[in-house]
Amino acid sequence: MLDKIDLSKSMEKSDYKEWMEKMKIQFGEIQRKCRNLDIPVMILFEGFGASGKGTMINHLIRPLDPRGFRVFTTEKASEEEEMRPYFWRFFTKTPPKGKMHIYDRSWYLGAYKYDDLELDEIIQFERQFTDDGVVIIKFFLAISQQEQKRRLKRLESTPNTKWRVTKDDWKNNKNYKECMEKFDRMLVQTDVPNAPWTVVESTDRRYASCKIMSAVINRLKAAIEQKEKSKCITDLYVDGVTGDFANGVLQGVDMSLTLNHKEYEKKKKNLQNRLSLLHSKMYQDRVPLVLAFEGWDAGGKGGAIKRLTDCMDPRGYHVIPVAAPNDIERAHHYLWRFWEEFPKAGHAAIFDRTWYGRVLVERVEGFAQEDEWKRAYNEINNMEKHIAKSGAVILKFWMHIDKEEQERRFKQRQETPEKQWKITDEDWRNREKWDEYEKAVDEMIVRTSSAHAPWIIVEANSKLYARIKVLETVVDALEKALLQ
Amino acid sequence: MLDKIDLSKSMEKSDYKEWMEKMKIQFGEIQRKCRNLDIPVMILFEGFGASGKGTMINHLIRPLDPRGFRVFTTEKASEEEEMRPYFWRFFTKTPPKGKMHIYDRSWYLGAYKYDDLELDEIIQFERQFTDDGVVIIKFFLAISQQEQKRRLKRLESTPNTKWRVTKDDWKNNKNYKECMEKFDRMLVQTDVPNAPWTVVESTDRRYASCKIMSAVINRLKAAIEQKEKSKCITDLYVDGVTGDFANGVLQGVDMSLTLNHKEYEKKKKNLQNRLSLLHSKMYQDRVPLVLAFEGWDAGGKGGAIKRLTDCMDPRGYHVIPVAAPNDIERAHHYLWRFWEEFPKAGHAAIFDRTWYGRVLVERVEGFAQEDEWKRAYNEINNMEKHIAKSGAVILKFWMHIDKEEQERRFKQRQETPEKQWKITDEDWRNREKWDEYEKAVDEMIVRTSSAHAPWIIVEANSKLYARIKVLETVVDALEKALLQ
């Protein structure tokens, strides 16, 4: 895309003023409309060094209501960020509904170092947001080798700006052609219809600034028009498989498995000792651990988690109880609140209920649209693959009890004063939808169980048996990851 | 996906009969509806060795009108196929509108050997068809290690079927777990909402057969429903960039470049000699060459092509004149007819007009819907990347003349009896849309010029200059590819 650009483009001052006057008014109006229509917007600035990204962002935000946008600068990853999966720091900075986030450099920062695979990860990353209604506008600012040299020299000539020029800047200026080819490969591969690039000839700042604002206005106008029309669903995917031919992964589970107290205590002691050592080894080796717990109400998630954390150093783990999303969370992509919580290297995050709520309760109760939860399997698989690639061990437990056992436990809770808080009307209501939930669990487990993030179905009619199985699975997986 | 499947599922004979009776009638009806609605369908069968893919296909097609479907078997690539890009043999076998193509193994054949990158290429490959309205139904047939062993033994015990069991089959049976993990990784990564997998428990053939037919019926029913609704466009991409801020790649072109006859002859002789040698070197080294010619009417494509082929061995090249697509071509994906023509290793294909018609004439004349041509840039970039990866040299020429020169040439053609056939009313009509075409050319060149498939803008007001530039570009690129 870059090799064909005419970098000599410029604009007269009088034309510039006229353009800007007109566009500023429009842009302010459009920002208000986007906010009213709850449209989230991401605007990315990438480009050559000294191509004027900062200046362009300043020009762009001038007409905007400062409460409606935020600017983020992406630099070399901090120590904290280095300890997370690559997309962590970007996902956590994505805009809620109605807001505009502007990025001075973005997730493309790492794109040189990247082979094609990671560019495809970027495509997936962006797609999950555009599928969710986010508008992504991507600018690439181009200047010539000579112009870059001139700007670097000028920056160096003033004490105020001298610090902004690094050795890398000069190195890149010398290897301009090579840089350009790398950028070009990146641009061509990630120029997708749902998030296309606009290359901006940036030699003349007036021209560049007008082009950028005009492009933003046009894209947002189209988004507003689209949003005002009815929502439309294209993906064809339907459950080809109906009731009779469901995979029935929960059907084959042996619910009679049990364990006596003596054996339980013996096994528990042994496993907890090992887990304790593994947890500190994890910390030393900087391996993150993600444990995800889902299961029927009263399936024993809490008890199983307790038996894990009993022997773990509290500085190295974090239990995240997941309830219905709050207002702020609902304004973001449904995965946003989980990205916040993923563990850094060497730490463990234990989720009591998880991102799978999208394909369980949100599916069954209709909180998510059909196309939304159907898309979610693929989105979740991509996310877990990304986290596993960063070195994490991921295990997902489905705590499985049968309907009779649940009733027994519910009644027991109601009759035990200190447990009454654990049982609500909602629990009884959910119970009525047992079959629908079972169908959702079935599809979830089949579509999202993978080698790097397997589902473990825990036979949990016996609490003792279940707790040992969970402990054992975690210990085995960590030994495999740390000691082999 | 595979580790959670219950392979013991089965069905009573009486139930089977009842199910099949009902479904067969439905299925025949649905096939007719799909044909009437012009819905193309691809049904893929993948699975473990001896899992019964052939039998399942036989059961599936029994109720169908044989004129409406075709079955393709994918085996190890033939010598012919080895000489083409990987997707060639699959693209050329994709269904036209209203037809059903069934694949006994498919483009997933190579997926073990593949790292993640190529699985992403598969995702892109499928997406271009589902975006185009094709329904893709993917089945994976699973059996256990014991069952596979039993079946292989039984096949070996009869002379009729003994040949079907290979050494690889036994090797895979021994390494069952490893095979399963590879398959599983493949399934999880390619289980996308637009083309999801259905895992079929295939121990019992009655059960498997019913599950497959039921899934096909459900998917096609949904597709019919979808098609009967109005078409709907989701991708937000719009030209953020309007007239004033177009990249204007054609503006900067120096139309005064020219060449005198003497220099032309001298240069031509030298370049043609070199090209002649390079062409046979290409053949020896098995490097394919793709030359794509686009340009204004009367821009001199024919003349430039002639100067290339003059010095090439006719057994090693093929000129493809591209006109408006015929009925059969129009019934397929727009890229289909070009895949047929891509050169095999060591050969050259010279296209006089190309797949870029989608974003030129089809865009300007409204033959392609807006979302169709907007999607095309990305589809074309992916295709060219795939072809380049197979080792091909790709060069794309835009033969550029100005409006005055075109008028001069049109008039000359009208006045020269032997050239009158070259000029039609349509040429004059196209000329009226010069500005719209220029906008389309501008966007095309910026969005699809890449290091592995660059656009070369040829200043063609002087025919002599243009021919030399084309020759020179081809010679340089081949020398770089073959001699360095």
PDB file of C-alpha atoms in Angstrom, chain A residues 157-380:
ATOM      1  CA  SER A 157      18.329  20.937  17.542  1.00  0.00           C
ATOM      2  CA  THR A 158      16.168  22.089  20.477  1.00  0.00           C
ATOM      3  CA  PRO A 159      16.902  21.007  24.061  1.00  0.00           C
ATOM      4  CA  ASN A 160      13.160  20.735  24.688  1.00  0.00           C
ATOM      5  CA  THR A 161      12.622  18.067  22.071  1.00  0.00           C
ATOM      6  CA  LYS A 162      16.046  16.488  21.841  1.00  0.00           C
ATOM      7  CA  TRP A 163      15.167  13.645  24.222  1.00  0.00           C
ATOM      8  CA  ARG A 164      12.414  12.496  21.891  1.00  0.00           C
ATOM      9  CA  VAL A 165      14.883  11.286  19.264  1.00  0.00           C
ATOM     10  CA  THR A 166      16.320   7.865  20.006  1.00  0.00           C
ATOM     11  CA  LYS A 167      19.051   5.789  18.444  1.00  0.00           C
ATOM     12  CA  ASP A 168      16.361   3.545  17.010  1.00  0.00           C
ATOM     13  CA  ASP A 169      14.839   6.502  15.189  1.00  0.00           C
ATOM     14  CA  TRP A 170      18.083   7.107  13.347  1.00  0.00           C
ATOM     15  CA  LYS A 171      18.549   3.415  12.691  1.00  0.00           C
ATOM     16  CA  ASN A 172      15.076   3.205  11.205  1.00  0.00           C
ATOM     17  CA  ASN A 173      15.721   6.299   9.122  1.00  0.00           C
ATOM     18  CA  LYS A 174      18.814   4.664   7.676  1.00  0.00           C
ATOM     19  CA  ASN A 175      16.912   1.446   6.977  1.00  0.00           C
ATOM     20  CA  TYR A 176      13.891   3.342   5.689  1.00  0.00           C
ATOM     21  CA  LYS A 177      13.225   1.003   2.792  1.00  0.00           C
ATOM     22  CA  GLU A 178      13.317  -2.087   4.947  1.00  0.00           C
ATOM     23  CA  CYS A 179      10.988  -0.473   7.488  1.00  0.00           C
ATOM     24  CA  MET A 180       8.614   0.515   4.758  1.00  0.00           C
ATOM     25  CA  GLU A 181       8.444  -3.026   3.423  1.00  0.00           C
ATOM     26  CA  LYS A 182       7.686  -4.392   6.871  1.00  0.00           C
ATOM     27  CA  PHE A 183       4.981  -1.814   7.426  1.00  0.00           C
ATOM     28  CA  ASP A 184       3.599  -2.507   3.996  1.00  0.00           C
ATOM     29  CA  ARG A 185       3.301  -6.231   4.629  1.00  0.00           C
ATOM     30  CA  MET A 186       1.535  -5.470   7.891  1.00  0.00           C
ATOM     31  CA  LEU A 187      -0.867  -3.022   6.236  1.00  0.00           C
ATOM     32  CA  VAL A 188      -1.785  -5.261   3.325  1.00  0.00           C
ATOM     33  CA  GLN A 189      -2.453  -8.256   5.537  1.00  0.00           C
ATOM     34  CA  THR A 190      -4.534  -6.427   8.098  1.00  0.00           C
ATOM     35  CA  ASP A 191      -6.534  -4.285   5.661  1.00  0.00           C
ATOM     36  CA  VAL A 192      -9.798  -6.120   6.319  1.00  0.00           C
ATOM     37  CA  PRO A 193     -13.256  -4.910   5.301  1.00  0.00           C
ATOM     38  CA  ASN A 194     -14.432  -4.610   8.896  1.00  0.00           C
ATOM     39  CA  ALA A 195     -11.381  -2.527   9.894  1.00  0.00           C
ATOM     40  CA  PRO A 196      -9.650  -1.017   6.848  1.00  0.00           C
ATOM     41  CA  TRP A 197      -6.534   1.140   6.862  1.00  0.00           C
ATOM     42  CA  THR A 198      -6.346   4.719   5.640  1.00  0.00           C
ATOM     43  CA  VAL A 199      -2.854   5.737   4.566  1.00  0.00           C
ATOM     44  CA  VAL A 200      -2.257   9.438   5.232  1.00  0.00           C
ATOM     45  CA  GLU A 201       0.298  11.430   3.254  1.00  0.00           C
ATOM     46  CA  SER A 202       1.795  13.324   6.183  1.00  0.00           C
ATOM     47  CA  THR A 203       4.446  15.599   4.751  1.00  0.00           C
ATOM     48  CA  ASP A 204       2.101  18.552   4.967  1.00  0.00           C
ATOM     49  CA  ARG A 205       0.337  18.727   8.315  1.00  0.00           C
ATOM     50  CA  ARG A 206      -2.607  20.719   7.057  1.00  0.00           C
ATOM     51  CA  TYR A 207      -3.373  18.176   4.374  1.00  0.00           C
ATOM     52  CA  ALA A 208      -2.914  15.244   6.750  1.00  0.00           C
ATOM     53  CA  SER A 209      -5.073  16.766   9.421  1.00  0.00           C
ATOM     54  CA  CYS A 210      -7.950  17.455   7.016  1.00  0.00           C
ATOM     55  CA  LYS A 211      -7.736  14.006   5.492  1.00  0.00           C
ATOM     56  CA  ILE A 212      -7.893  12.372   8.908  1.00  0.00           C
ATOM     57  CA  MET A 213     -10.827  14.384  10.137  1.00  0.00           C
ATOM     58  CA  SER A 214     -12.710  13.883   6.905  1.00  0.00           C
ATOM     59  CA  ALA A 215     -12.172  10.139   7.059  1.00  0.00           C
ATOM     60  CA  VAL A 216     -13.304   9.911  10.685  1.00  0.00           C
ATOM     61  CA  ILE A 217     -16.433  11.896   9.891  1.00  0.00           C
ATOM     62  CA  ASN A 218     -17.311   9.706   6.916  1.00  0.00           C
ATOM     63  CA  ARG A 219     -16.778   6.465   8.803  1.00  0.00           C
ATOM     64  CA  LEU A 220     -18.829   7.608  11.781  1.00  0.00           C
ATOM     65  CA  LYS A 221     -21.638   8.904   9.594  1.00  0.00           C
ATOM     66  CA  ALA A 222     -21.899   5.485   8.005  1.00  0.00           C
ATOM     67  CA  ALA A 223     -21.820   3.811  11.419  1.00  0.00           C
ATOM     68  CA  ILE A 224     -24.636   6.020  12.666  1.00  0.00           C
ATOM     69  CA  GLU A 225     -26.705   5.255   9.589  1.00  0.00           C
ATOM     70  CA  GLN A 226     -26.057   1.527  10.049  1.00  0.00           C
ATOM     71  CA  LYS A 227     -26.946   1.638  13.732  1.00  0.00           C
ATOM     72  CA  GLU A 228     -30.180   3.478  13.036  1.00  0.00           C
ATOM     73  CA  LYS A 229     -31.233   0.671  10.727  1.00  0.00           C
ATOM     74  CA  SER A 230     -32.279  -2.572  12.332  1.00  0.00           C
ATOM     75  CA  LYS A 231     -29.681  -5.011  13.544  1.00  0.00           C
ATOM     76  CA  CYS A 232     -28.872  -7.752  11.130  1.00  0.00           C
ATOM     77  CA  ILE A 233     -27.480 -11.215  11.582  1.00  0.00           C
ATOM     78  CA  THR A 234     -25.569 -12.956   8.851  1.00  0.00           C
ATOM     79  CA  ASP A 235     -23.752 -15.955  10.199  1.00  0.00           C
ATOM     80  CA  LEU A 236     -25.514 -19.073   9.085  1.00  0.00           C
ATOM     81  CA  TYR A 237     -24.398 -21.325  11.872  1.00  0.00           C
ATOM     82  CA  VAL A 238     -27.238 -23.194  13.504  1.00  0.00           C
ATOM     83  CA  ASP A 239     -27.292 -26.216  15.738  1.00  0.00           C
ATOM     84  CA  GLY A 240     -27.228 -28.728  12.968  1.00  0.00           C
ATOM     85  CA  VAL A 241     -27.511 -31.145  15.838  1.00  0.00           C
ATOM     86  CA  THR A 242     -30.855 -31.362  17.603  1.00  0.00           C
ATOM     87  CA  GLY A 243     -31.777 -33.027  20.869  1.00  0.00           C
ATOM     88  CA  ASP A 244     -31.643 -36.615  19.737  1.00  0.00           C
ATOM     89  CA  PHE A 245     -28.196 -36.213  18.281  1.00  0.00           C
ATOM     90  CA  ALA A 246     -26.575 -33.979  20.886  1.00  0.00           C
ATOM     91  CA  ASN A 247     -23.155 -35.152  21.906  1.00  0.00           C
ATOM     92  CA  GLY A 248     -24.430 -35.748  25.428  1.00  0.00           C
ATOM     93  CA  VAL A 249     -21.097 -35.396  27.185  1.00  0.00           C
ATOM     94  CA  LEU A 250     -22.862 -35.277  30.539  1.00  0.00           C
ATOM     95  CA  GLN A 251     -24.760 -38.485  29.873  1.00  0.00           C
ATOM     96  CA  GLY A 252     -21.814 -40.789  30.111  1.00  0.00           C
ATOM     97  CA  VAL A 253     -20.627 -39.440  33.444  1.00  0.00           C
ATOM     98  CA  ASP A 254     -20.495 -42.022  36.234  1.00  0.00           C
ATOM     99  CA  MET A 255     -22.367 -40.333  39.070  1.00  0.00           C
ATOM    100  CA  SER A 256     -21.780 -43.149  41.532  1.00  0.00           C
ATOM    101  CA  LEU A 257     -18.090 -42.397  42.052  1.00  0.00           C
ATOM    102  CA  THR A 258     -17.352 -41.771  45.684  1.00  0.00           C
ATOM    103  CA  LEU A 259     -14.550 -41.754  48.254  1.00  0.00           C
ATOM    104  CA  ASN A 260     -14.469 -42.573  51.951  1.00  0.00           C
ATOM    105  CA  HIS A 261     -13.251 -40.130  54.557  1.00  0.00           C
ATOM    106  CA  LYS A 262     -10.080 -41.946  55.414  1.00  0.00           C
ATOM    107  CA  GLU A 263      -8.887 -42.174  51.851  1.00  0.00           C
ATOM    108  CA  TYR A 264      -9.970 -38.596  51.221  1.00  0.00           C
ATOM    109  CA  GLU A 265      -7.833 -37.269  54.077  1.00  0.00           C
ATOM    110  CA  LYS A 266      -4.839 -39.288  53.026  1.00  0.00           C
ATOM    111  CA  LYS A 267      -5.020 -38.228  49.393  1.00  0.00           C
ATOM    112  CA  LYS A 268      -5.787 -34.641  50.251  1.00  0.00           C
ATOM    113  CA  LYS A 269      -2.755 -34.337  52.487  1.00  0.00           C
ATOM    114  CA  ASN A 270      -0.452 -35.743  49.856  1.00  0.00           C
ATOM    115  CA  LEU A 271      -1.865 -33.616  47.037  1.00  0.00           C
ATOM    116  CA  GLN A 272      -1.904 -30.406  49.026  1.00  0.00           C
ATOM    117  CA  ASN A 273       1.732 -30.857  49.962  1.00  0.00           C
ATOM    118  CA  ARG A 274       2.649 -31.289  46.348  1.00  0.00           C
ATOM    119  CA  LEU A 275       0.499 -28.352  45.252  1.00  0.00           C
ATOM    120  CA  SER A 276       2.128 -26.130  47.818  1.00  0.00           C
ATOM    121  CA  LEU A 277       5.573 -26.849  46.363  1.00  0.00           C
ATOM    122  CA  LEU A 278       4.314 -26.513  42.798  1.00  0.00           C
ATOM    123  CA  HIS A 279       2.776 -23.143  43.582  1.00  0.00           C
ATOM    124  CA  SER A 280       6.127 -21.727  44.628  1.00  0.00           C
ATOM    125  CA  LYS A 281       7.828 -23.367  41.666  1.00  0.00           C
ATOM    126  CA  MET A 282       5.252 -21.693  39.448  1.00  0.00           C
ATOM    127  CA  TYR A 283       6.194 -18.387  40.937  1.00  0.00           C
ATOM    128  CA  GLN A 284       9.909 -18.974  40.383  1.00  0.00           C
ATOM    129  CA  ASP A 285       9.419 -20.123  36.808  1.00  0.00           C
ATOM    130  CA  ARG A 286       6.925 -17.319  36.103  1.00  0.00           C
ATOM    131  CA  VAL A 287       4.261 -19.674  34.847  1.00  0.00           C
ATOM    132  CA  PRO A 288       0.708 -18.281  35.165  1.00  0.00           C
ATOM    133  CA  LEU A 289      -2.190 -20.565  36.108  1.00  0.00           C
ATOM    134  CA  VAL A 290      -5.852 -20.069  35.182  1.00  0.00           C
ATOM    135  CA  LEU A 291      -8.472 -22.251  36.879  1.00  0.00           C
ATOM    136  CA  ALA A 292     -12.032 -21.838  35.682  1.00  0.00           C
ATOM    137  CA  PHE A 293     -14.933 -23.269  37.669  1.00  0.00           C
ATOM    138  CA  GLU A 294     -18.388 -23.756  36.262  1.00  0.00           C
ATOM    139  CA  GLY A 295     -21.064 -26.185  37.352  1.00  0.00           C
ATOM    140  CA  TRP A 296     -24.612 -26.689  38.520  1.00  0.00           C
ATOM    141  CA  ASP A 297     -25.775 -24.522  41.405  1.00  0.00           C
ATOM    142  CA  ALA A 298     -24.691 -26.267  44.622  1.00  0.00           C
ATOM    143  CA  GLY A 299     -22.256 -28.328  42.578  1.00  0.00           C
ATOM    144  CA  GLY A 300     -19.489 -27.717  45.098  1.00  0.00           C
ATOM    145  CA  LYS A 301     -17.365 -25.089  43.359  1.00  0.00           C
ATOM    146  CA  GLY A 302     -16.667 -23.208  46.564  1.00  0.00           C
ATOM    147  CA  GLY A 303     -15.567 -26.305  48.474  1.00  0.00           C
ATOM    148  CA  ALA A 304     -13.263 -27.441  45.724  1.00  0.00           C
ATOM    149  CA  ILE A 305     -11.675 -23.996  45.430  1.00  0.00           C
ATOM    150  CA  LYS A 306     -11.194 -23.883  49.196  1.00  0.00           C
ATOM    151  CA  ARG A 307      -9.236 -27.168  49.140  1.00  0.00           C
ATOM    152  CA  LEU A 308      -6.935 -25.690  46.516  1.00  0.00           C
ATOM    153  CA  THR A 309      -6.276 -22.351  48.159  1.00  0.00           C
ATOM    154  CA  ASP A 310      -5.816 -23.926  51.604  1.00  0.00           C
ATOM    155  CA  CYS A 311      -2.300 -24.886  50.656  1.00  0.00           C
ATOM    156  CA  MET A 312      -1.384 -21.957  48.401  1.00  0.00           C
ATOM    157  CA  ASP A 313       0.496 -18.799  49.331  1.00  0.00           C
ATOM    158  CA  PRO A 314      -2.102 -16.002  49.351  1.00  0.00           C
ATOM    159  CA  ARG A 315       0.330 -13.593  47.728  1.00  0.00           C
ATOM    160  CA  GLY A 316       0.363 -15.808  44.663  1.00  0.00           C
ATOM    161  CA  TYR A 317      -3.284 -16.389  43.916  1.00  0.00           C
ATOM    162  CA  HIS A 318      -6.487 -14.484  43.503  1.00  0.00           C
ATOM    163  CA  VAL A 319     -10.026 -15.867  43.602  1.00  0.00           C
ATOM    164  CA  ILE A 320     -12.480 -14.040  41.360  1.00  0.00           C
ATOM    165  CA  PRO A 321     -16.159 -14.574  42.153  1.00  0.00           C
ATOM    166  CA  VAL A 322     -18.114 -13.747  39.009  1.00  0.00           C
ATOM    167  CA  ALA A 323     -21.643 -12.391  39.321  1.00  0.00           C
ATOM    168  CA  ALA A 324     -23.878 -10.725  36.748  1.00  0.00           C
ATOM    169  CA  PRO A 325     -21.994  -7.868  35.074  1.00  0.00           C
ATOM    170  CA  ASN A 326     -22.467  -4.367  36.465  1.00  0.00           C
ATOM    171  CA  ASP A 327     -23.248  -1.263  34.382  1.00  0.00           C
ATOM    172  CA  ILE A 328     -19.673  -0.480  33.490  1.00  0.00           C
ATOM    173  CA  GLU A 329     -18.954  -4.064  32.557  1.00  0.00           C
ATOM    174  CA  ARG A 330     -22.085  -4.297  30.455  1.00  0.00           C
ATOM    175  CA  ALA A 331     -20.943  -1.238  28.489  1.00  0.00           C
ATOM    176  CA  HIS A 332     -17.830  -3.136  27.376  1.00  0.00           C
ATOM    177  CA  HIS A 333     -17.223  -6.274  25.368  1.00  0.00           C
ATOM    178  CA  TYR A 334     -18.309  -9.247  27.494  1.00  0.00           C
ATOM    179  CA  LEU A 335     -14.723 -10.533  27.754  1.00  0.00           C
ATOM    180  CA  TRP A 336     -13.383  -7.198  28.993  1.00  0.00           C
ATOM    181  CA  ARG A 337     -13.927  -7.789  32.702  1.00  0.00           C
ATOM    182  CA  PHE A 338     -12.124 -11.130  32.542  1.00  0.00           C
ATOM    183  CA  TRP A 339      -9.072  -9.740  30.790  1.00  0.00           C
ATOM    184  CA  GLU A 340      -8.643  -7.435  33.762  1.00  0.00           C
ATOM    185  CA  GLU A 341      -8.346 -10.460  36.013  1.00  0.00           C
ATOM    186  CA  PHE A 342      -6.063 -12.786  34.093  1.00  0.00           C
ATOM    187  CA  PRO A 343      -3.021 -13.599  36.207  1.00  0.00           C
ATOM    188  CA  LYS A 344       0.400 -12.202  35.599  1.00  0.00           C
ATOM    189  CA  ALA A 345       3.346 -14.517  35.144  1.00  0.00           C
ATOM    190  CA  GLY A 346       3.861 -16.719  38.216  1.00  0.00           C
ATOM    191  CA  HIS A 347       0.398 -16.064  39.653  1.00  0.00           C
ATOM    192  CA  ALA A 348      -2.801 -18.071  39.801  1.00  0.00           C
ATOM    193  CA  ALA A 349      -6.288 -16.784  39.036  1.00  0.00           C
ATOM    194  CA  ILE A 350      -9.187 -18.943  40.168  1.00  0.00           C
ATOM    195  CA  PHE A 351     -12.516 -18.014  38.629  1.00  0.00           C
ATOM    196  CA  ASP A 352     -15.711 -18.985  40.476  1.00  0.00           C
ATOM    197  CA  ARG A 353     -17.926 -18.794  37.387  1.00  0.00           C
ATOM    198  CA  THR A 354     -16.350 -17.470  34.215  1.00  0.00           C
ATOM    199  CA  TRP A 355     -16.580 -16.020  30.698  1.00  0.00           C
ATOM    200  CA  TYR A 356     -18.581 -19.131  29.848  1.00  0.00           C
ATOM    201  CA  GLY A 357     -21.581 -17.359  31.322  1.00  0.00           C
ATOM    202  CA  ARG A 358     -22.006 -16.042  27.768  1.00  0.00           C
ATOM    203  CA  VAL A 359     -22.895 -19.494  26.440  1.00  0.00           C
ATOM    204  CA  LEU A 360     -24.659 -20.724  29.605  1.00  0.00           C
ATOM    205  CA  VAL A 361     -26.841 -18.311  31.567  1.00  0.00           C
ATOM    206  CA  GLU A 362     -26.793 -15.574  28.911  1.00  0.00           C
ATOM    207  CA  ARG A 363     -27.792 -18.086  26.250  1.00  0.00           C
ATOM    208  CA  VAL A 364     -30.495 -19.811  28.227  1.00  0.00           C
ATOM    209  CA  GLU A 365     -31.983 -16.664  29.754  1.00  0.00           C
ATOM    210  CA  GLY A 366     -31.800 -14.739  26.487  1.00  0.00           C
ATOM    211  CA  PHE A 367     -29.436 -12.044  27.823  1.00  0.00           C
ATOM    212  CA  ALA A 368     -27.245 -12.596  24.777  1.00  0.00           C
ATOM    213  CA  GLN A 369     -28.612 -12.584  21.238  1.00  0.00           C
ATOM    214  CA  GLU A 370     -28.353 -15.820  19.322  1.00  0.00           C
ATOM    215  CA  ASP A 371     -25.579 -14.570  17.038  1.00  0.00           C
ATOM    216  CA  GLU A 372     -23.691 -13.245  20.048  1.00  0.00           C
ATOM    217  CA  TRP A 373     -23.459 -16.492  21.962  1.00  0.00           C
ATOM    218  CA  LYS A 374     -22.864 -18.480  18.790  1.00  0.00           C
ATOM    219  CA  ARG A 375     -19.903 -16.304  17.951  1.00  0.00           C
ATOM    220  CA  ALA A 376     -18.636 -16.665  21.505  1.00  0.00           C
ATOM    221  CA  TYR A 377     -17.238 -20.205  21.166  1.00  0.00           C
ATOM    222  CA  ASN A 378     -14.759 -19.065  18.547  1.00  0.00           C
ATOM    223  CA  GLU A 379     -13.939 -15.865  20.433  1.00  0.00           C
ATOM    224  CA  ILE A 380     -13.305 -17.790  23.634  1.00  0.00           C
TER     225      ILE A 380
END
